[in-house]
PDB file of C-alpha atoms in Angstrom:
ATOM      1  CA  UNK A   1      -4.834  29.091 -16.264  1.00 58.00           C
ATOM      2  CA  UNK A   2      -1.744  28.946 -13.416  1.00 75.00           C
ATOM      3  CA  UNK A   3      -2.706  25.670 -12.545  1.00 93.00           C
ATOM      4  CA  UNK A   4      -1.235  25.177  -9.247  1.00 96.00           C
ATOM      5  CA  UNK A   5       1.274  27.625  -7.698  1.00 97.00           C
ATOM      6  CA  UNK A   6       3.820  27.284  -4.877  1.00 97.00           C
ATOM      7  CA  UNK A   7       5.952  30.203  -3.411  1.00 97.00           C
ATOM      8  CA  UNK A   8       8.425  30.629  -2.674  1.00 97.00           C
ATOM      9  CA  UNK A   9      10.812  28.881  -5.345  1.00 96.00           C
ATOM     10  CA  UNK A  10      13.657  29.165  -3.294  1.00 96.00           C
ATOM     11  CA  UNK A  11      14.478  29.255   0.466  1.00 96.00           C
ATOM     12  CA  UNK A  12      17.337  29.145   3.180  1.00 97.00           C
ATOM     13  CA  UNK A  13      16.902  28.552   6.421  1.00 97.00           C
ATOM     14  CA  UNK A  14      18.823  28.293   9.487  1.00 97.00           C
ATOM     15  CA  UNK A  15      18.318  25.422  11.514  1.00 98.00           C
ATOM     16  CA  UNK A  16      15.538  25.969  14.077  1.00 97.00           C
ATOM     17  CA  UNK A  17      13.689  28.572  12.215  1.00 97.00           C
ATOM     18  CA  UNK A  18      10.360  27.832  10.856  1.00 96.00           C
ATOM     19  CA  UNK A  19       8.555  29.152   7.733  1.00 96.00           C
ATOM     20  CA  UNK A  20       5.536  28.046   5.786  1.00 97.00           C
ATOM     21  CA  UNK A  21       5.506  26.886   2.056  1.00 98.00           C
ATOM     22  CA  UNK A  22       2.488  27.973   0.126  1.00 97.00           C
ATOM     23  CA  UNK A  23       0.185  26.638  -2.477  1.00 98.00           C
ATOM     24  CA  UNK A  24      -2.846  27.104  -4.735  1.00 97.00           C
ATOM     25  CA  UNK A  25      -4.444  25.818  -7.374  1.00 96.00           C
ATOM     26  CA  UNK A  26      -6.855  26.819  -9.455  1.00 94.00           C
ATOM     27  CA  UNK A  27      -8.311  24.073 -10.945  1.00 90.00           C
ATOM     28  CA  UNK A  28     -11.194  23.793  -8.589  1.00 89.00           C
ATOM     29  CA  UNK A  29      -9.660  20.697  -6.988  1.00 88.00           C
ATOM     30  CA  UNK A  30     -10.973  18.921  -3.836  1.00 87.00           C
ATOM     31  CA  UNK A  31      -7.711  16.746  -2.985  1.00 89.00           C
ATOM     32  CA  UNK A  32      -4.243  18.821  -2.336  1.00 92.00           C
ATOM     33  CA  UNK A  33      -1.068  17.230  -1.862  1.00 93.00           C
ATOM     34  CA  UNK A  34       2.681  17.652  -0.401  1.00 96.00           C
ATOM     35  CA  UNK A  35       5.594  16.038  -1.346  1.00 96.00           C
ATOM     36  CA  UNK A  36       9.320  16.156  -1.212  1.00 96.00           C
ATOM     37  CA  UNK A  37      11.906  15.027  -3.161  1.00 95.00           C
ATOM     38  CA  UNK A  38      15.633  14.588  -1.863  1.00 94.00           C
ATOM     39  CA  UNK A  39      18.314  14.270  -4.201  1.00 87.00           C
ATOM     40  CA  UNK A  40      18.310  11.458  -6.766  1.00 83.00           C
ATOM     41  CA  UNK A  41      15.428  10.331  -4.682  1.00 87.00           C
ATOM     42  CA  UNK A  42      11.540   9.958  -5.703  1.00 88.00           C
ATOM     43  CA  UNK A  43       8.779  11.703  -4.848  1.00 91.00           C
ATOM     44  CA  UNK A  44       7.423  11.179  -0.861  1.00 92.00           C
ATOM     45  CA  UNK A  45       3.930  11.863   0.327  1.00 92.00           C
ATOM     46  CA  UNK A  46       4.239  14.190   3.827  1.00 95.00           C
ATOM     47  CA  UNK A  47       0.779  15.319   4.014  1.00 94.00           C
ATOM     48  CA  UNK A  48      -2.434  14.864   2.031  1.00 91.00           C
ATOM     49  CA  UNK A  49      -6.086  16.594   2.051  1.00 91.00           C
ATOM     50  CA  UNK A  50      -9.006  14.766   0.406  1.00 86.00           C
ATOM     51  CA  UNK A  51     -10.938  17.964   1.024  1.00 85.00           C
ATOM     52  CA  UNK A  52     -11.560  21.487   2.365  1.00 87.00           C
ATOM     53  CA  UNK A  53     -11.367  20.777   6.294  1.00 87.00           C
ATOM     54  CA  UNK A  54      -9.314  17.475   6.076  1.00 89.00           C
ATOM     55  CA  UNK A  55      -6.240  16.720   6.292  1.00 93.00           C
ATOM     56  CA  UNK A  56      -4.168  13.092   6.639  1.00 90.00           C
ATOM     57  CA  UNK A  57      -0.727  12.219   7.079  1.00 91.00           C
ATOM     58  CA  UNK A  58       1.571  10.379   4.416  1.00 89.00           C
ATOM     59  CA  UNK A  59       4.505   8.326   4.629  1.00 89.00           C
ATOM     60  CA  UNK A  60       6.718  11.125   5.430  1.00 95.00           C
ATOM     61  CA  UNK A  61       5.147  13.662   8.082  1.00 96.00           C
ATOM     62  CA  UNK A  62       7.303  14.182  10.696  1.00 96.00           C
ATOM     63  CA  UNK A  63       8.315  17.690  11.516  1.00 96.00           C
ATOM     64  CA  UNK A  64       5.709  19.361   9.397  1.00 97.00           C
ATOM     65  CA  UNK A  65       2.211  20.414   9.876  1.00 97.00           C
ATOM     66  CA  UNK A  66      -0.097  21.255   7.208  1.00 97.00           C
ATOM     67  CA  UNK A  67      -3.733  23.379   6.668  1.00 96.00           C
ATOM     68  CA  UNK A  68      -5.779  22.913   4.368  1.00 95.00           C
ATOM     69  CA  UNK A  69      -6.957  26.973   4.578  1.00 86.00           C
ATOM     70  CA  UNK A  70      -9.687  26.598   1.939  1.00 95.00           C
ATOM     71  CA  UNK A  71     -10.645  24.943  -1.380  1.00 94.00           C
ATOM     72  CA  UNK A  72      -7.767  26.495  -3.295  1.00 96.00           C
ATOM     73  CA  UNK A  73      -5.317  26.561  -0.491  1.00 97.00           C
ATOM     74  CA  UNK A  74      -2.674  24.233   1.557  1.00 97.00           C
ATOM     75  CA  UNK A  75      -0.341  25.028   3.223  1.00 97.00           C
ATOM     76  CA  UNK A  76       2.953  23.215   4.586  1.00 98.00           C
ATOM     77  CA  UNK A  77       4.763  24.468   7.880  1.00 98.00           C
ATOM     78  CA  UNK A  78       7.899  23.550   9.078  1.00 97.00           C
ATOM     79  CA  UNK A  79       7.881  24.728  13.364  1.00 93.00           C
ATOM     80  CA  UNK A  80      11.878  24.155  13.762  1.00 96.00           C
ATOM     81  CA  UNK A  81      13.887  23.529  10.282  1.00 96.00           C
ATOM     82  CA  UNK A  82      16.074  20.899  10.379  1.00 97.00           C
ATOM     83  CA  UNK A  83      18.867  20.250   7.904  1.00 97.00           C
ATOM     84  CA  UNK A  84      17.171  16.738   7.262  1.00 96.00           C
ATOM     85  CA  UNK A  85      14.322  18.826   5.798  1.00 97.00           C
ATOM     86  CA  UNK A  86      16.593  20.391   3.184  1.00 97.00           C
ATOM     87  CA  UNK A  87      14.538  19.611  -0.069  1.00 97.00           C
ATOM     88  CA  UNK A  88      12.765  20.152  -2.796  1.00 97.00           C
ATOM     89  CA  UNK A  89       9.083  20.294  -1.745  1.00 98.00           C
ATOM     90  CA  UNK A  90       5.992  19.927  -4.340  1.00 97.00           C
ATOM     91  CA  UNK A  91       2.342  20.541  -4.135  1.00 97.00           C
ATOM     92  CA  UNK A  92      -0.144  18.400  -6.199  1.00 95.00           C
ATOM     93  CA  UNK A  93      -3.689  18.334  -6.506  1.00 92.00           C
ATOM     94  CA  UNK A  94      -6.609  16.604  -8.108  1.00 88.00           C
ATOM     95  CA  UNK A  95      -9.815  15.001  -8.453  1.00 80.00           C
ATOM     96  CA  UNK A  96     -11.495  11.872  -7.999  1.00 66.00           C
ATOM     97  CA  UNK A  97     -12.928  10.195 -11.089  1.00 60.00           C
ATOM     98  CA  UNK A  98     -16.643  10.755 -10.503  1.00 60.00           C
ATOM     99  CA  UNK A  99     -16.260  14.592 -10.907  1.00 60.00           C
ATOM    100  CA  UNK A 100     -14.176  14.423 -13.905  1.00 57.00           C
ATOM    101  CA  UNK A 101     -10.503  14.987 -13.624  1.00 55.00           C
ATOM    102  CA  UNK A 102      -8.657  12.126 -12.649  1.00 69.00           C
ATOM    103  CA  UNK A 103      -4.757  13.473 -12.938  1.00 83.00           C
ATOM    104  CA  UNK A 104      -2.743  14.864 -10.290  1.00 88.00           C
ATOM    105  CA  UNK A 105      -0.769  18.347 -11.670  1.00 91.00           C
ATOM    106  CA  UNK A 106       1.909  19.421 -10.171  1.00 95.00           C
ATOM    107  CA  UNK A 107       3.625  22.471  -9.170  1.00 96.00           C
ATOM    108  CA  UNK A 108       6.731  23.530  -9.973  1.00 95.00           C
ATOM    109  CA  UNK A 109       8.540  23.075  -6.905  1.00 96.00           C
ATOM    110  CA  UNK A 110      10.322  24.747  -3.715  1.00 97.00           C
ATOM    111  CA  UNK A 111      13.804  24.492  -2.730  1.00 97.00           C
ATOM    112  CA  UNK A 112      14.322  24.655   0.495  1.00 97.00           C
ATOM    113  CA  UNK A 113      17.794  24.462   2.111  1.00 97.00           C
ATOM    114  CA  UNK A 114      18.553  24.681   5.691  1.00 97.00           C
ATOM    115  CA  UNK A 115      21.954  25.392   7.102  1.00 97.00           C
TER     116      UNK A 115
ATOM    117  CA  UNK B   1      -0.608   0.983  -1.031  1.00 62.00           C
ATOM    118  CA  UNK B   2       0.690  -1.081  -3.846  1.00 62.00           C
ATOM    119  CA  UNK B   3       4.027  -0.926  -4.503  1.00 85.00           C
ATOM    120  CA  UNK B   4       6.169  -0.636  -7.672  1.00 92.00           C
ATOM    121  CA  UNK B   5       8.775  -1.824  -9.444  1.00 94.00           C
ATOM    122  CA  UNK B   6      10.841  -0.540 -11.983  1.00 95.00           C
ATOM    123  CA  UNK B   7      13.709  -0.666 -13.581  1.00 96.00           C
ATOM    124  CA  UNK B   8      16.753   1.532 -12.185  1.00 95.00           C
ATOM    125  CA  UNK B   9      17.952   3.115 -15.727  1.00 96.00           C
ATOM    126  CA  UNK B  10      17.298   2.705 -19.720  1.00 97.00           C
ATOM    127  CA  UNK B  11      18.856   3.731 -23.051  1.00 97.00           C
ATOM    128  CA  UNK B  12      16.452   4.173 -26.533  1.00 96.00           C
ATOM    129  CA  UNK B  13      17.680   5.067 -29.645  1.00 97.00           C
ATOM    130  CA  UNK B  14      16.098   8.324 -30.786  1.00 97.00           C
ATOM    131  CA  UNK B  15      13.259   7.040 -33.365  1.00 96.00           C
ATOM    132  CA  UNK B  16      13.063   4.209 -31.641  1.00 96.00           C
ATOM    133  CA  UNK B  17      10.363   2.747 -29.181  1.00 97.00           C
ATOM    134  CA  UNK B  18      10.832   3.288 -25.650  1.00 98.00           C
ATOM    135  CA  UNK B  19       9.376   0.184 -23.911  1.00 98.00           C
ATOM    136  CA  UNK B  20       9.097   0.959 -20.082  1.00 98.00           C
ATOM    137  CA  UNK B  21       8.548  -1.852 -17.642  1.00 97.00           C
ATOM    138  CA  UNK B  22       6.726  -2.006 -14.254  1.00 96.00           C
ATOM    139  CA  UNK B  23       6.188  -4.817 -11.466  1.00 95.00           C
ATOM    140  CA  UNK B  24       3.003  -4.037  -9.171  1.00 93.00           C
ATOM    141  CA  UNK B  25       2.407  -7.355  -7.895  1.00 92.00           C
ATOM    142  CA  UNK B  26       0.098  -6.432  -5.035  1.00 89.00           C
ATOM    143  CA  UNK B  27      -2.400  -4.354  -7.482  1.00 90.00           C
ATOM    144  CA  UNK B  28      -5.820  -4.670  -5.719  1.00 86.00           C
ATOM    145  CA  UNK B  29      -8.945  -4.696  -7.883  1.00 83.00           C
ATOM    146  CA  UNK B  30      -9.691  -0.936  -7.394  1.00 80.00           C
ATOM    147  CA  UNK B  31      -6.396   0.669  -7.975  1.00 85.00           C
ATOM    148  CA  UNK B  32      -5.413   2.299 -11.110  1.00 87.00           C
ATOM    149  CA  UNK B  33      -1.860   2.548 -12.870  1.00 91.00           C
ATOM    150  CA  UNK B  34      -0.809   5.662 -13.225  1.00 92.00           C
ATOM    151  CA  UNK B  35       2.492   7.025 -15.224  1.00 95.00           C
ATOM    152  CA  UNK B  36       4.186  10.245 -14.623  1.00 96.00           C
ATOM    153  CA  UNK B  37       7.663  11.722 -15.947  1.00 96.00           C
ATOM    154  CA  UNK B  38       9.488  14.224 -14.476  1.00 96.00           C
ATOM    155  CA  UNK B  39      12.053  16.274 -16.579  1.00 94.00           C
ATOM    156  CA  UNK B  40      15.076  17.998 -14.961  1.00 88.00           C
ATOM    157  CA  UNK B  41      13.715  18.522 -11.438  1.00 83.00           C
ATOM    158  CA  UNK B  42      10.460  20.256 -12.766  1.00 92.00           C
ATOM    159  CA  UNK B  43       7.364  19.050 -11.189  1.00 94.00           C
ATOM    160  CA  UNK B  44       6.027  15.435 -11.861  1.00 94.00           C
ATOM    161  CA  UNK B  45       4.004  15.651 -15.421  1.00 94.00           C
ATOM    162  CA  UNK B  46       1.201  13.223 -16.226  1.00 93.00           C
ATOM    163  CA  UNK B  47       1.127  11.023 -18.793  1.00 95.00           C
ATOM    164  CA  UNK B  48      -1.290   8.495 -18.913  1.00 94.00           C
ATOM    165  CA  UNK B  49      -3.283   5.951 -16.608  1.00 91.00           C
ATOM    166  CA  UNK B  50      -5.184   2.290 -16.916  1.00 91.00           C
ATOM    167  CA  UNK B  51      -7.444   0.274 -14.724  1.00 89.00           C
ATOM    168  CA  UNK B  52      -7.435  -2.802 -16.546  1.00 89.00           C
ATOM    169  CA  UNK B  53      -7.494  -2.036 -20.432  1.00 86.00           C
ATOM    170  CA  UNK B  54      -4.995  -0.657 -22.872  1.00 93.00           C
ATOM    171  CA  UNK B  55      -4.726   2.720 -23.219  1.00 94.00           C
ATOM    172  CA  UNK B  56      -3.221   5.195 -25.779  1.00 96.00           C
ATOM    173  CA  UNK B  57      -3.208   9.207 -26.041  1.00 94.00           C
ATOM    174  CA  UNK B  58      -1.158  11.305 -27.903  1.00 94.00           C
ATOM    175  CA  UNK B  59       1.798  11.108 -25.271  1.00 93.00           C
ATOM    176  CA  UNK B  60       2.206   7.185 -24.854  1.00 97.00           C
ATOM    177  CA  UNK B  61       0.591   3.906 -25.011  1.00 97.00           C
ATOM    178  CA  UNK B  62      -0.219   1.688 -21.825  1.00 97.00           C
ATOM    179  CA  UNK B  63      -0.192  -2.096 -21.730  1.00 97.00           C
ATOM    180  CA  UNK B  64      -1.678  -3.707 -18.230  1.00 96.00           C
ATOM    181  CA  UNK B  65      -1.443  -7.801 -18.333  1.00 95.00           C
ATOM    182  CA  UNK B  66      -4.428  -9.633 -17.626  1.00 94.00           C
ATOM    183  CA  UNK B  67      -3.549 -10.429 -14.304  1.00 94.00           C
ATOM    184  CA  UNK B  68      -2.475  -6.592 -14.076  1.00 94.00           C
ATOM    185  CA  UNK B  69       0.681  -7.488 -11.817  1.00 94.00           C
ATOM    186  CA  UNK B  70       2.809  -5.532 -14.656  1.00 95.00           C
ATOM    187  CA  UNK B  71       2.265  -3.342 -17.031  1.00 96.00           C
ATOM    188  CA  UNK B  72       4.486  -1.437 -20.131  1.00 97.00           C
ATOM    189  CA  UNK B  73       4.520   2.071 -20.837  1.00 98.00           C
ATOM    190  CA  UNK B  74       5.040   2.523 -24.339  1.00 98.00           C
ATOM    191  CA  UNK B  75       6.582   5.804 -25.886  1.00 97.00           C
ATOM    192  CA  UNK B  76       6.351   4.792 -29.851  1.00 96.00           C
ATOM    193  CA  UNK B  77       9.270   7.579 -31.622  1.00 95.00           C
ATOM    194  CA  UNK B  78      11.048   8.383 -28.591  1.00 96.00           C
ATOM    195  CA  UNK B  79      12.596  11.674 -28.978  1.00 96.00           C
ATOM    196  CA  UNK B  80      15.812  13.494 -27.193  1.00 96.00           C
ATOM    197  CA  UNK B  81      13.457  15.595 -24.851  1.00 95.00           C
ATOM    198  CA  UNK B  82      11.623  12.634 -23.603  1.00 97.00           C
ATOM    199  CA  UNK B  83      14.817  12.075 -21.179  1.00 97.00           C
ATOM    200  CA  UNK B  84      13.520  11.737 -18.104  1.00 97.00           C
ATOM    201  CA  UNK B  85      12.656   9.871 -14.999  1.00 96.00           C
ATOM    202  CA  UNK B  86       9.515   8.201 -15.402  1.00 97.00           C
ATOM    203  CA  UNK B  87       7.618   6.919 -12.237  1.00 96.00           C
ATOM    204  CA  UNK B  88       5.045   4.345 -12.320  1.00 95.00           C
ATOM    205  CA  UNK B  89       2.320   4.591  -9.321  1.00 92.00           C
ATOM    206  CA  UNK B  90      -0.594   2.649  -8.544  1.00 88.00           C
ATOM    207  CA  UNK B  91      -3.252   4.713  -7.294  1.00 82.00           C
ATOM    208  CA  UNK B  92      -6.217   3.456  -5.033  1.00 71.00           C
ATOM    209  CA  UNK B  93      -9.399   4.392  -6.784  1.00 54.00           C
ATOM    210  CA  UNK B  94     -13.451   5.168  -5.818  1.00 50.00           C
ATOM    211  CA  UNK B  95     -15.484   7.789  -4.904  1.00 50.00           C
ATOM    212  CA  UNK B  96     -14.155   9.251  -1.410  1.00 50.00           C
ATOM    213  CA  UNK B  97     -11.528  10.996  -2.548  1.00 53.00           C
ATOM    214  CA  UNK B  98      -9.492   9.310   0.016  1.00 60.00           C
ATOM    215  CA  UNK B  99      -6.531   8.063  -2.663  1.00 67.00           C
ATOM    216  CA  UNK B 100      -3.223   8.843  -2.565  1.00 76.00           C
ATOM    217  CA  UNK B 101      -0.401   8.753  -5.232  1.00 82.00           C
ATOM    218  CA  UNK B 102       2.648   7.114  -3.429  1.00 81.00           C
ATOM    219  CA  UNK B 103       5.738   7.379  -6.290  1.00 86.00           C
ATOM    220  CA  UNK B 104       8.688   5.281  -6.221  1.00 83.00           C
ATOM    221  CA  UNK B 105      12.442   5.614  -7.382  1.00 86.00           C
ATOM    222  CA  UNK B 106      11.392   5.555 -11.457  1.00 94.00           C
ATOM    223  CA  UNK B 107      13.339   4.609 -14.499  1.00 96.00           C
ATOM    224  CA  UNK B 108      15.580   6.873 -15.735  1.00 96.00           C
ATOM    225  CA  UNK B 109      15.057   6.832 -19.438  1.00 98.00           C
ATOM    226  CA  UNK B 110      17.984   8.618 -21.870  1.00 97.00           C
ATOM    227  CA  UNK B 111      17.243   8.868 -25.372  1.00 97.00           C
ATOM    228  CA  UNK B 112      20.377   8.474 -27.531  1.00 96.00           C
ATOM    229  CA  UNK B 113      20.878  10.977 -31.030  1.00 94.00           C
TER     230      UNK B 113
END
């Protein structure tokens, strides 16, 4: 059982270019999440999806746009990489309570830089 | 969204209890208490979660207050690999699906040989 999956691991950029960070789980998961963490920081919520064919924006969402492809995918897109986007990006997902899992799991992260 | 408070940094003995504190003063009714560690910079890693009762597993113990504006994560023989930032959320609960878990800075816990 993977659990959920992000590629790549690792990632430069030059500033302006745009690339798309990918995720899956296999959990059988309605809700998907993106996050990011900058150094020393905690965890911050760009984009959310309760469910296949919805997605919602977070605290964080500027410069990225998200799709939520299927039930086991969601993706995160950066149009024009910006050195303020250098970052370790994670994907979550979960469950509500009434179907049984009520954790989010995490993957195990992207590291994006951008020069 | 609830927010949360916890303490910057903490030292345990190892053997000892860790005893983690959180503030979540705005709590609505609905919202749950989740807790969370995160080792290194590997992804977040769940470790337990509370409404309004106690809760134990085989990871930790959970104390909420009555009033459920704080509770205490409990780690009962804290060993040298439970270093690690641990991040107290409060997470909005029911059936939509519609919840989000917003983290904040954590307490950075070091365990002590």
């Amino acid at each position: 059982n993977a659990g959920v999956t992000q590629t790549p691991k690792f990632q430069v950029l030059k500033t302006g270019q745009s690339m798309t960070l990918q995720c899956a789980q296999d959990m059988n998961h309605n809700s998907m999440y993106w996050y990011r963490q900058d150094p020393g920081m905690g965890l911050r919520l760009i984009y959310y999806s309760a469910s296949e064919g919805t997605t919602d924006k977070g605290e964080v969402p500027n410069g990225y746009n998200v799709s939520r492809l299927n039930k086991r995918e969601f993706s995160l897109r950066l149009e024009s990489a910006a050195p303020s986007q250098t970052s370790v990006y994670f994907c979550a997902s979960s469950n509500p309570e009434y179907l049984g899992t009520e954790e989010a799991f995490f993957g195990q992260g992207t590291r994006l830089t951008v020069v | 969204d609830a927010k949360t408070t916890q303490p910057t940094s903490m030292d345990c003995a190892e053997g000892r209890a860790a005893n983690l504190p959180c503030n979540h003063s705005t709590i609505s009714g609905n919202e749950y208490v989740y807790w969370y560690r995160q080792i290194h910079s590997q992804g977040p890693q769940y470790i337990i979660h509370g409404l309004k009762n106690n809760e134990t597993n085989e990871m930790a113990s959970l104390i909420i207050t009555e009033d459920r504006k704080s509770s205490t994560l409990i780690l009962p023989h804290a060993t040298l690999r439970d270093t690690a930032v641990y991040y107290c959320i409060v997470r909005s609960g029911g059936t939509s699906g519609t919840y989000k878990y917003i983290f904040g800075t954590g307490t950075r816990l070091k365990v002590l040989a």
